[in-house]
Short mmCIF file of N, CA and C in Angstrom, two decimals:
data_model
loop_
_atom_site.label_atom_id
_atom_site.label_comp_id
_atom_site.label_asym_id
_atom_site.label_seq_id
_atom_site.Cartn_x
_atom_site.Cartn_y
_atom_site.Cartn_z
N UNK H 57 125.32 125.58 105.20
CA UNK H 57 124.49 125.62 104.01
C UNK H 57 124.46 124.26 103.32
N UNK H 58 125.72 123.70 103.21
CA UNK H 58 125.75 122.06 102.50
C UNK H 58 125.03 121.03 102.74
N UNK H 59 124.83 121.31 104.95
CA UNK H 59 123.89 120.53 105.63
C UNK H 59 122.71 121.14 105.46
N UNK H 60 122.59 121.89 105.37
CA UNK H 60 120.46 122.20 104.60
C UNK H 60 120.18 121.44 103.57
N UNK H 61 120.91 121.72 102.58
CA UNK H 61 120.81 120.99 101.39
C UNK H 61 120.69 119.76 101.31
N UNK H 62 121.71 118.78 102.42
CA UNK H 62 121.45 117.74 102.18
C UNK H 62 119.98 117.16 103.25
N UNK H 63 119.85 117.88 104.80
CA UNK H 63 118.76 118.02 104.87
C UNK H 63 117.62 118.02 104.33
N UNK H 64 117.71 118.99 103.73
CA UNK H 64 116.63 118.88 102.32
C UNK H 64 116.42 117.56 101.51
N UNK H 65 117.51 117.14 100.38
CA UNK H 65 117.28 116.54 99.62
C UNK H 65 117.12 114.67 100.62
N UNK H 66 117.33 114.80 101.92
CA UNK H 66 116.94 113.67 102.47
C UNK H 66 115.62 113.56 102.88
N UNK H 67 115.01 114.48 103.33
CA UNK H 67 113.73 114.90 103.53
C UNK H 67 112.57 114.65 102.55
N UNK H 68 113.41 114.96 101.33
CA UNK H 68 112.29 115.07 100.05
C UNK H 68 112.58 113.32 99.43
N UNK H 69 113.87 113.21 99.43
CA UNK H 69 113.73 111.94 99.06
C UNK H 69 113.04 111.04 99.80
N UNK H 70 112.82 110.85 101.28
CA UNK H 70 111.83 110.04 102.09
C UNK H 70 110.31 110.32 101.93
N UNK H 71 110.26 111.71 101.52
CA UNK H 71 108.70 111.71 101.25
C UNK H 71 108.38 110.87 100.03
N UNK H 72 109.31 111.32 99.45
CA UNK H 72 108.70 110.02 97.64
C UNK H 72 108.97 108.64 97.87
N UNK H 73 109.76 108.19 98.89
CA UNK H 73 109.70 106.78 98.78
C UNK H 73 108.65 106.96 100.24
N UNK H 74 108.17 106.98 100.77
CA UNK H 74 107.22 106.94 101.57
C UNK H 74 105.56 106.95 100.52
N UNK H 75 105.55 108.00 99.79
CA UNK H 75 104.34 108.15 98.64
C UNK H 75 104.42 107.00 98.10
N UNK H 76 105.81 106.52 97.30
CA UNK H 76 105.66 105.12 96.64
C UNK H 76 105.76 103.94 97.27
N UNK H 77 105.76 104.09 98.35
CA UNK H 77 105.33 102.69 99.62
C UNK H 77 103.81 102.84 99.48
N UNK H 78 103.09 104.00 99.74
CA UNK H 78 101.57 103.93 99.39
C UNK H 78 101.20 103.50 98.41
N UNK H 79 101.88 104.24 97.43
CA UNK H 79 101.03 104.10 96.08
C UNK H 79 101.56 101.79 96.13
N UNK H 80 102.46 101.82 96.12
CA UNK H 80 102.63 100.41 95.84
C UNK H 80 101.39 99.23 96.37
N UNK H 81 101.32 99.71 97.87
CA UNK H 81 100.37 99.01 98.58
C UNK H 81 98.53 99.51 98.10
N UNK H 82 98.52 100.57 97.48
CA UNK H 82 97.34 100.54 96.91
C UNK H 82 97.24 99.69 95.64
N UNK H 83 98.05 99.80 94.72
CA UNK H 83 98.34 99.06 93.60
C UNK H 83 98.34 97.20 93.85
N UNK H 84 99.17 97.10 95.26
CA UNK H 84 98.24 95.70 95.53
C UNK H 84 97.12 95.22 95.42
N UNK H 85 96.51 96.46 96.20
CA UNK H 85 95.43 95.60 97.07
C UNK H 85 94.45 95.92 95.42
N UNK H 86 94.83 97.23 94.80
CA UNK H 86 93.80 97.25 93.56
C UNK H 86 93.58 95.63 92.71
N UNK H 87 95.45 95.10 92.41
CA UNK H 87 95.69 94.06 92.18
C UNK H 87 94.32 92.61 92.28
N UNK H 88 95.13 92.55 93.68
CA UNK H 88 94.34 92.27 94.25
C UNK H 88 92.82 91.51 94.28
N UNK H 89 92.43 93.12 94.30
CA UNK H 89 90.52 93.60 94.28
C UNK H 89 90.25 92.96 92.37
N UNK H 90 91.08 93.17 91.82
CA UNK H 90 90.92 92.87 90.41
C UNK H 90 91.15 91.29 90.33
N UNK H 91 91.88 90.76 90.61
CA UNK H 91 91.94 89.06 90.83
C UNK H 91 91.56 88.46 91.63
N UNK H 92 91.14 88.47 92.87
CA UNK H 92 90.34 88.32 93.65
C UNK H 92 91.25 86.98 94.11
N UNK H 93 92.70 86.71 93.90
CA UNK H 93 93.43 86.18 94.36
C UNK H 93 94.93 86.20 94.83
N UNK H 94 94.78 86.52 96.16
CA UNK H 94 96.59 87.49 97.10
C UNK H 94 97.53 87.03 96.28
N UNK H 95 97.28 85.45 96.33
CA UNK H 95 98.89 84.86 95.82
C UNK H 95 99.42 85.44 94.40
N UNK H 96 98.32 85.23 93.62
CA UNK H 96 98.43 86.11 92.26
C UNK H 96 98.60 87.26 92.46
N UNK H 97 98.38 88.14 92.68
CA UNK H 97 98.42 89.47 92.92
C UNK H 97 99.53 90.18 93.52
N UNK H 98 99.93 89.39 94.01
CA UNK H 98 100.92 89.89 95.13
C UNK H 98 102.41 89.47 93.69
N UNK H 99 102.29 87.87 93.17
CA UNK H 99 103.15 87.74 91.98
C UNK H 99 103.22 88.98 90.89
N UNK H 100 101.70 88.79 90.34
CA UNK H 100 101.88 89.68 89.31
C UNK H 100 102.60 91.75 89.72
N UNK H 101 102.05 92.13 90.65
CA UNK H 101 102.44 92.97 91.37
C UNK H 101 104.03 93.38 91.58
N UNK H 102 104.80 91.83 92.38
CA UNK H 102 106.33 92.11 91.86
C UNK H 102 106.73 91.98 91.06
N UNK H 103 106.21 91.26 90.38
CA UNK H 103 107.03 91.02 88.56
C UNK H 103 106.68 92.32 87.41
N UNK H 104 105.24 92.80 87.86
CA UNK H 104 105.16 94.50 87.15
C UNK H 104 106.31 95.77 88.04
N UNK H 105 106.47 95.02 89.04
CA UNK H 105 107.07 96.62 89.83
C UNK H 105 108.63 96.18 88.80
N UNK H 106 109.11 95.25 89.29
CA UNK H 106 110.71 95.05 89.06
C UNK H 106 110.95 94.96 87.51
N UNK H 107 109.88 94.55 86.54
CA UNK H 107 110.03 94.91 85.14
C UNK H 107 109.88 96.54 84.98
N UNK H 108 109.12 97.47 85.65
CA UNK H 108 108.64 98.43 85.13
C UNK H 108 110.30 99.48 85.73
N UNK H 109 110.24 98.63 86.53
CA UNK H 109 111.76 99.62 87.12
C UNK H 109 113.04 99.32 86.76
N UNK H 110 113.28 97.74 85.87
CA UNK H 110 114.67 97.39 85.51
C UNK H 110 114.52 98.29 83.91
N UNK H 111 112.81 98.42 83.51
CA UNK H 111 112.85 98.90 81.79
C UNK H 111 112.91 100.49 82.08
N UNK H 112 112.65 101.18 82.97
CA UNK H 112 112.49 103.04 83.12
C UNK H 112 114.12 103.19 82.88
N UNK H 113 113.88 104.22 82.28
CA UNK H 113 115.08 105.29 81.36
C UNK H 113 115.93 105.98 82.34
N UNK H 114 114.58 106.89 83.18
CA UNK H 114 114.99 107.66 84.16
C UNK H 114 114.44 107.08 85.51
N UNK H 115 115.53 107.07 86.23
CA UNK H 115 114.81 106.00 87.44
C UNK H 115 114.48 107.11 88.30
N UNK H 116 114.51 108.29 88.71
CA UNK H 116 113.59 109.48 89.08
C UNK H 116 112.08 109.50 88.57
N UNK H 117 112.15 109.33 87.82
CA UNK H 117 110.47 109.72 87.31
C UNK H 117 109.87 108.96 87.96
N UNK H 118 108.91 109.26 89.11
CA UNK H 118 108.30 108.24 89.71
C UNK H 118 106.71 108.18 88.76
N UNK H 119 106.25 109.09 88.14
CA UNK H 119 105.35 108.77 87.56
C UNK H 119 105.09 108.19 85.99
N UNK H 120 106.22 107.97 85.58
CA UNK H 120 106.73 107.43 84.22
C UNK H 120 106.54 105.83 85.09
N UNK H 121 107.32 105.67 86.52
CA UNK H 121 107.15 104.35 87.00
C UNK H 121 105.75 103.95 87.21
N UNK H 122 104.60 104.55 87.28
CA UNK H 122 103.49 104.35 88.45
C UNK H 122 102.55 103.76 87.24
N UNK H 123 103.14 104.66 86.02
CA UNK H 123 102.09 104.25 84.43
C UNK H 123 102.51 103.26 83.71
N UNK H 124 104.22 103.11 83.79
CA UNK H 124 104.37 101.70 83.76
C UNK H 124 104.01 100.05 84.26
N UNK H 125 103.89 100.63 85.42
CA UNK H 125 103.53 99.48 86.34
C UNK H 125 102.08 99.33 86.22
N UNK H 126 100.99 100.02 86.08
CA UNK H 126 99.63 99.89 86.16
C UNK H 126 99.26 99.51 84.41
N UNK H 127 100.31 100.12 83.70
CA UNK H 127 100.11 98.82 82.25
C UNK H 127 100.61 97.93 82.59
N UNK H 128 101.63 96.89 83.03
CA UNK H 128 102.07 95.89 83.31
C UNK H 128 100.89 95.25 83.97
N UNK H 129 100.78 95.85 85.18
CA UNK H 129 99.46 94.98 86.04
C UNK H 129 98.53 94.74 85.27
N UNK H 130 98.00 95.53 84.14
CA UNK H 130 96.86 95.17 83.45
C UNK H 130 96.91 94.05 82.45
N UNK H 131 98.14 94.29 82.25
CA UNK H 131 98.39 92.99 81.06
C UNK H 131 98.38 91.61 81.46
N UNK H 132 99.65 91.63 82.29
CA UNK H 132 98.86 90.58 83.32
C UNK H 132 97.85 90.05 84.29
N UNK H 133 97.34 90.84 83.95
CA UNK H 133 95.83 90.69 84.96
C UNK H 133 95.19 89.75 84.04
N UNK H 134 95.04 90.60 82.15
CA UNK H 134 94.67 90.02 81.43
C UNK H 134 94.69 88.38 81.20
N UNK H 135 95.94 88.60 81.34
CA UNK H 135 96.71 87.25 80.73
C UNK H 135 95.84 86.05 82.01
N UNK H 136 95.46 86.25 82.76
CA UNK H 136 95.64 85.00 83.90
C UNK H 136 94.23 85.68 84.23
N UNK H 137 93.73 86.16 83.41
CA UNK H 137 91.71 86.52 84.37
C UNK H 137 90.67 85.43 83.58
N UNK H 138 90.99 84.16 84.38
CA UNK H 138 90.22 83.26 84.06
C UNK H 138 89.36 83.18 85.62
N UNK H 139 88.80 84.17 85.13
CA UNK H 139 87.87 84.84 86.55
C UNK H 139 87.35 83.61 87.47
N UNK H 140 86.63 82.79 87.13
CA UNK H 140 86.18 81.80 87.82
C UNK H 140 86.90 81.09 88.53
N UNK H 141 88.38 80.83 88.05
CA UNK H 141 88.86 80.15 88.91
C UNK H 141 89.62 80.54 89.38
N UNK H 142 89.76 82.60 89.63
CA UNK H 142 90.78 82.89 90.11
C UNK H 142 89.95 84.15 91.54
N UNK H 143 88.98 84.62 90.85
CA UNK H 143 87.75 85.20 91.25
C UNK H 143 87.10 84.40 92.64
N UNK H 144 87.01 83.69 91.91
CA UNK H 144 86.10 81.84 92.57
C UNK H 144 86.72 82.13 94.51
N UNK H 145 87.92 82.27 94.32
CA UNK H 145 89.07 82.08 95.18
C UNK H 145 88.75 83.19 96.39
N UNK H 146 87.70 84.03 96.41
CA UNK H 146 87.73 85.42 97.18
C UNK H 146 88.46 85.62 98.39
N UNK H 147 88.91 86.17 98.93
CA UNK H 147 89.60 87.37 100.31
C UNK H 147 88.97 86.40 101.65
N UNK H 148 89.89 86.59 102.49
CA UNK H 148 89.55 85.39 103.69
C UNK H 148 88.25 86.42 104.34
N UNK H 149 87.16 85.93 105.06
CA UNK H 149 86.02 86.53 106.07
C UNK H 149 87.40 87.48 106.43
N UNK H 150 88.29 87.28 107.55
CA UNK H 150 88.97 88.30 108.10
C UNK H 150 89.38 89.65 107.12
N UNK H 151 89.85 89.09 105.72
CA UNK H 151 90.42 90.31 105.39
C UNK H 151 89.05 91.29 104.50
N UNK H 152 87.93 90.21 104.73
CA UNK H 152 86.99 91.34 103.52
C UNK H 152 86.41 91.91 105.06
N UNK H 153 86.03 92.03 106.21
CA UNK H 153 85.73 92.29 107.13
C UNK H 153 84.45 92.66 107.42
N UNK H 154 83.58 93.74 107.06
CA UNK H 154 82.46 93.60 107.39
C UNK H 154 81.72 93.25 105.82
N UNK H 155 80.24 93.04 105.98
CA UNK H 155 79.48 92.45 105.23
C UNK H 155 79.53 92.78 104.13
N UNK H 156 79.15 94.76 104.22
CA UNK H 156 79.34 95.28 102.63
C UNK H 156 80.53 95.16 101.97
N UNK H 157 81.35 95.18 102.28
CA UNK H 157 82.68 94.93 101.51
C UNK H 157 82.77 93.49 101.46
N UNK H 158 81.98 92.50 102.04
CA UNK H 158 81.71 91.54 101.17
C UNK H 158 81.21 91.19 100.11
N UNK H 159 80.01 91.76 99.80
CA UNK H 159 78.87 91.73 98.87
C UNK H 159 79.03 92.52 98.23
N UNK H 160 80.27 93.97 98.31
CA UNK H 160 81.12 94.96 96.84
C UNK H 160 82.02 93.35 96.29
N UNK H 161 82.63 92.45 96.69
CA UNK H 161 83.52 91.95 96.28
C UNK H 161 82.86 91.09 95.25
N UNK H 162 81.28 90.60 95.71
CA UNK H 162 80.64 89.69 95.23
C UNK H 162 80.46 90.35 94.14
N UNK H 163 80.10 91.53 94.24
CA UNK H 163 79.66 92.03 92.61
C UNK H 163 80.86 92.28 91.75
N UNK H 164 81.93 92.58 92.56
CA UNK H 164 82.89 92.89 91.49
C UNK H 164 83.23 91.44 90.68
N UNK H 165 83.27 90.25 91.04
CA UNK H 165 83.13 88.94 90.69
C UNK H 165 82.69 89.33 89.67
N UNK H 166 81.42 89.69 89.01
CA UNK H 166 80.32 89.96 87.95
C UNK H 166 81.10 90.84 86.38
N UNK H 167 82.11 91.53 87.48
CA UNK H 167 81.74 92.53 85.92
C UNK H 167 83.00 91.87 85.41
N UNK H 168 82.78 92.45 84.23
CA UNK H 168 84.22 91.96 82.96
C UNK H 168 85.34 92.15 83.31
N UNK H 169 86.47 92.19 83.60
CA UNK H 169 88.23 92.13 83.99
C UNK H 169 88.07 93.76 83.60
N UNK H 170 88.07 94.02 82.12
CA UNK H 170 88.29 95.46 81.52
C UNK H 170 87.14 97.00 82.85
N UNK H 171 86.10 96.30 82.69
CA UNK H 171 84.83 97.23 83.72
C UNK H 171 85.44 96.91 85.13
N UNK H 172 86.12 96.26 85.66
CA UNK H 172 86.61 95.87 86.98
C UNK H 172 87.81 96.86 86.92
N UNK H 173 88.83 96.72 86.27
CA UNK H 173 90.29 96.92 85.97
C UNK H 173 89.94 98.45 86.46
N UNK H 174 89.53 99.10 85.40
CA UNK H 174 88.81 100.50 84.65
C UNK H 174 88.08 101.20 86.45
N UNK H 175 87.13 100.77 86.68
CA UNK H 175 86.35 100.83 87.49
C UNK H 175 86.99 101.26 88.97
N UNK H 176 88.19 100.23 89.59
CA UNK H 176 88.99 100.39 90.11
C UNK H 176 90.54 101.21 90.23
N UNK H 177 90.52 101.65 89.51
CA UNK H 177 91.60 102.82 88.73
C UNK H 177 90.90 103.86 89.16
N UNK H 178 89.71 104.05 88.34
CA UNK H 178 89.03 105.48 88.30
C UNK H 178 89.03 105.70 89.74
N UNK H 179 88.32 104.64 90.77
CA UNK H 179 87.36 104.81 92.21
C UNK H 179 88.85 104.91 93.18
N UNK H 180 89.44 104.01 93.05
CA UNK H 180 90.36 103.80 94.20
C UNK H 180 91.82 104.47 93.93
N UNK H 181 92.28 104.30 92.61
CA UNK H 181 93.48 105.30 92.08
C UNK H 181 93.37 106.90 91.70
N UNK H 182 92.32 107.47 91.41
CA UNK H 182 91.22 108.40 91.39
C UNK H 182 92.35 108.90 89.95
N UNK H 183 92.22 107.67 89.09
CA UNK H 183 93.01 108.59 87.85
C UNK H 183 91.66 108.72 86.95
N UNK H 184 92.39 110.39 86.56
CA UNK H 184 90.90 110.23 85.52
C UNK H 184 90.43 109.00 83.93
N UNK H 185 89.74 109.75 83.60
CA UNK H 185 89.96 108.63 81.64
C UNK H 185 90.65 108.83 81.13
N UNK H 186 91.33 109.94 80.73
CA UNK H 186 92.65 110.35 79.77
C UNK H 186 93.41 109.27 80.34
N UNK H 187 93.62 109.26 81.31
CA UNK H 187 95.16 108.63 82.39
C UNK H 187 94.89 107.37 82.26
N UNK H 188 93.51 107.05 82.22
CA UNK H 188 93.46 105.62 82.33
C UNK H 188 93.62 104.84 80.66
N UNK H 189 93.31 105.64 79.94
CA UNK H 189 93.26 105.34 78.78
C UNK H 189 94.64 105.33 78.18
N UNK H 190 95.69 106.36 78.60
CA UNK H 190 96.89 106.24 78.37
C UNK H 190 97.55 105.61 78.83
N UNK H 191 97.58 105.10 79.94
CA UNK H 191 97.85 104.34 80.96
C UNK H 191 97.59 102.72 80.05
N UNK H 192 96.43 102.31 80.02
CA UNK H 192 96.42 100.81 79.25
C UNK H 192 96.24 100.65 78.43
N UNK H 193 96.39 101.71 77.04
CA UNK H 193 96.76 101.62 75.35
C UNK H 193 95.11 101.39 75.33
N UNK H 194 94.28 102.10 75.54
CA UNK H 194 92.88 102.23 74.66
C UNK H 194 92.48 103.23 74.64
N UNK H 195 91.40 103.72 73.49
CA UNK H 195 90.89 105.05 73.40
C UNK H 195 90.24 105.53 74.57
N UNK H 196 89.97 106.84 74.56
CA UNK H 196 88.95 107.21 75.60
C UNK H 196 87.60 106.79 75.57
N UNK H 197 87.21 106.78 74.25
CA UNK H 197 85.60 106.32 74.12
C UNK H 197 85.56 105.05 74.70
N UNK H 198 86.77 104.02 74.26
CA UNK H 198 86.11 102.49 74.97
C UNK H 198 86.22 103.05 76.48
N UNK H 199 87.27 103.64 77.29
CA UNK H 199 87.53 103.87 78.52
C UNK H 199 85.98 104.25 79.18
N UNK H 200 85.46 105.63 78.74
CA UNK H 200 84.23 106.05 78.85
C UNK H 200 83.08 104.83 78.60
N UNK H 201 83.18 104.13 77.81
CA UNK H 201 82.10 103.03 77.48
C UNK H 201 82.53 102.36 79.04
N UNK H 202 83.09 101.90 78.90
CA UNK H 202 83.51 100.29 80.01
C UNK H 202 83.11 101.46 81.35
N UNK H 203 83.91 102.75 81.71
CA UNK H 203 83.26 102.77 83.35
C UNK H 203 82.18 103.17 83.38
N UNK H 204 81.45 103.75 82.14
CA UNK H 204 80.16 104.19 82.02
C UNK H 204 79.22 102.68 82.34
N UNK H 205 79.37 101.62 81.71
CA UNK H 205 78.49 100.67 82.46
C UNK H 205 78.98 99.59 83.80
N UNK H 206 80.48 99.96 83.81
CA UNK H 206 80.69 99.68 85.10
C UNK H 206 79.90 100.41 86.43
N UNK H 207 79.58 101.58 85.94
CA UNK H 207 79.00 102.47 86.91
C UNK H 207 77.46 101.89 87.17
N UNK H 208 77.24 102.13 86.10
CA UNK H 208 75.70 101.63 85.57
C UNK H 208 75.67 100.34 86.67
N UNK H 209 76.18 99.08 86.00
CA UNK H 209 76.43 98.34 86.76
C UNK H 209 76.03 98.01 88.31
N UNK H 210 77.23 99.24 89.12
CA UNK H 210 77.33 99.54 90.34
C UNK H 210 75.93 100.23 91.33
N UNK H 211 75.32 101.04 90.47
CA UNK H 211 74.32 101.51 90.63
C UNK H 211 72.84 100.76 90.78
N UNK H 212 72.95 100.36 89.80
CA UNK H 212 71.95 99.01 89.67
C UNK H 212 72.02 97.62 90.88
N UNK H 213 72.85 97.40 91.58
CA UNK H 213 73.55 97.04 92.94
C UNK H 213 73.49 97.17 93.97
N UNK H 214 73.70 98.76 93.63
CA UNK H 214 73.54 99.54 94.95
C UNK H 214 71.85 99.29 94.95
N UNK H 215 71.10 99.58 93.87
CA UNK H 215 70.03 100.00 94.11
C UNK H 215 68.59 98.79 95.01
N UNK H 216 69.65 97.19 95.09
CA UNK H 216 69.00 96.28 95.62
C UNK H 216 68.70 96.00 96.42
#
């Protein structure tokens, strides 16, 4: 019975660090997709994971960690989104790979850090507005404003 248990609790513990190997590597590449520069991204990325995990209370809570870290990333995203010259910088031909996911990258270039940030949360993290809004200290209405014309945006894009 002792060996089930620990069976068990080895089992379950590899599934959550397996989930948070995903979630981490999505949180890159969101990174990433939002700076439109690896080297940055990949910095800001460890310096949000290892702050968000030396400051958590309870180092179990993996989702107390996941909302920490995606405010961290945003702040610093903030801090250093001098888009043009970080934007400017885009994803090698190899890693954007075929065309359209070239010309998504080109547009994401366009929109504001906040409609990018926002935009990419919602689409690729599939958190809703509450989450996202709690997640980076703003109301829901701006949340709703920003992916509402991020969408807009996207649409208008698509539609060329």
């Amino acid at each position: 019975q002792l060996q089930d248990q620990i069976d068990f609790l080895y089992n379950a513990t590899a599934k959550q660090l397996y989930n948070l190997a995903l979630y981490v590597l999505g949180i890159f590449i969101l990174q990433q997709t939002s700076l439109g520069n690896p080297k940055v991204a990949e910095e800001t990325t460890i310096e949000a994971f290892s702050k968000s995990f030396y400051n958590l209370s309870e180092k179990t809570d993996a989702n107390l960690f996941k909302k920490q870290s995606i405010k961290l990333l945003y702040k610093y995203g903030k801090k250093i989104r001098n888009r043009d010259s970080y934007i400017s910088m885009s994803l090698s031909h190899e890693q954007l790979g075929n065309v359209n996911k070239k010309h998504f990258m080109e547009f994401l270039k366009n929109l504001c850090y906040n409609e990018r940030y926002i935009l990419l949360l919602f689409c690729w993290q599939k958190l809703s507005v509450l989450q996202i809004a709690e997640t980076i200290n703003f109301p829901v209405f701006y949340i709703k404003r920003r992916l509402h014309a991020a969408m807009n945006k996207t649409v208008k894009y698509m539609m060329k």
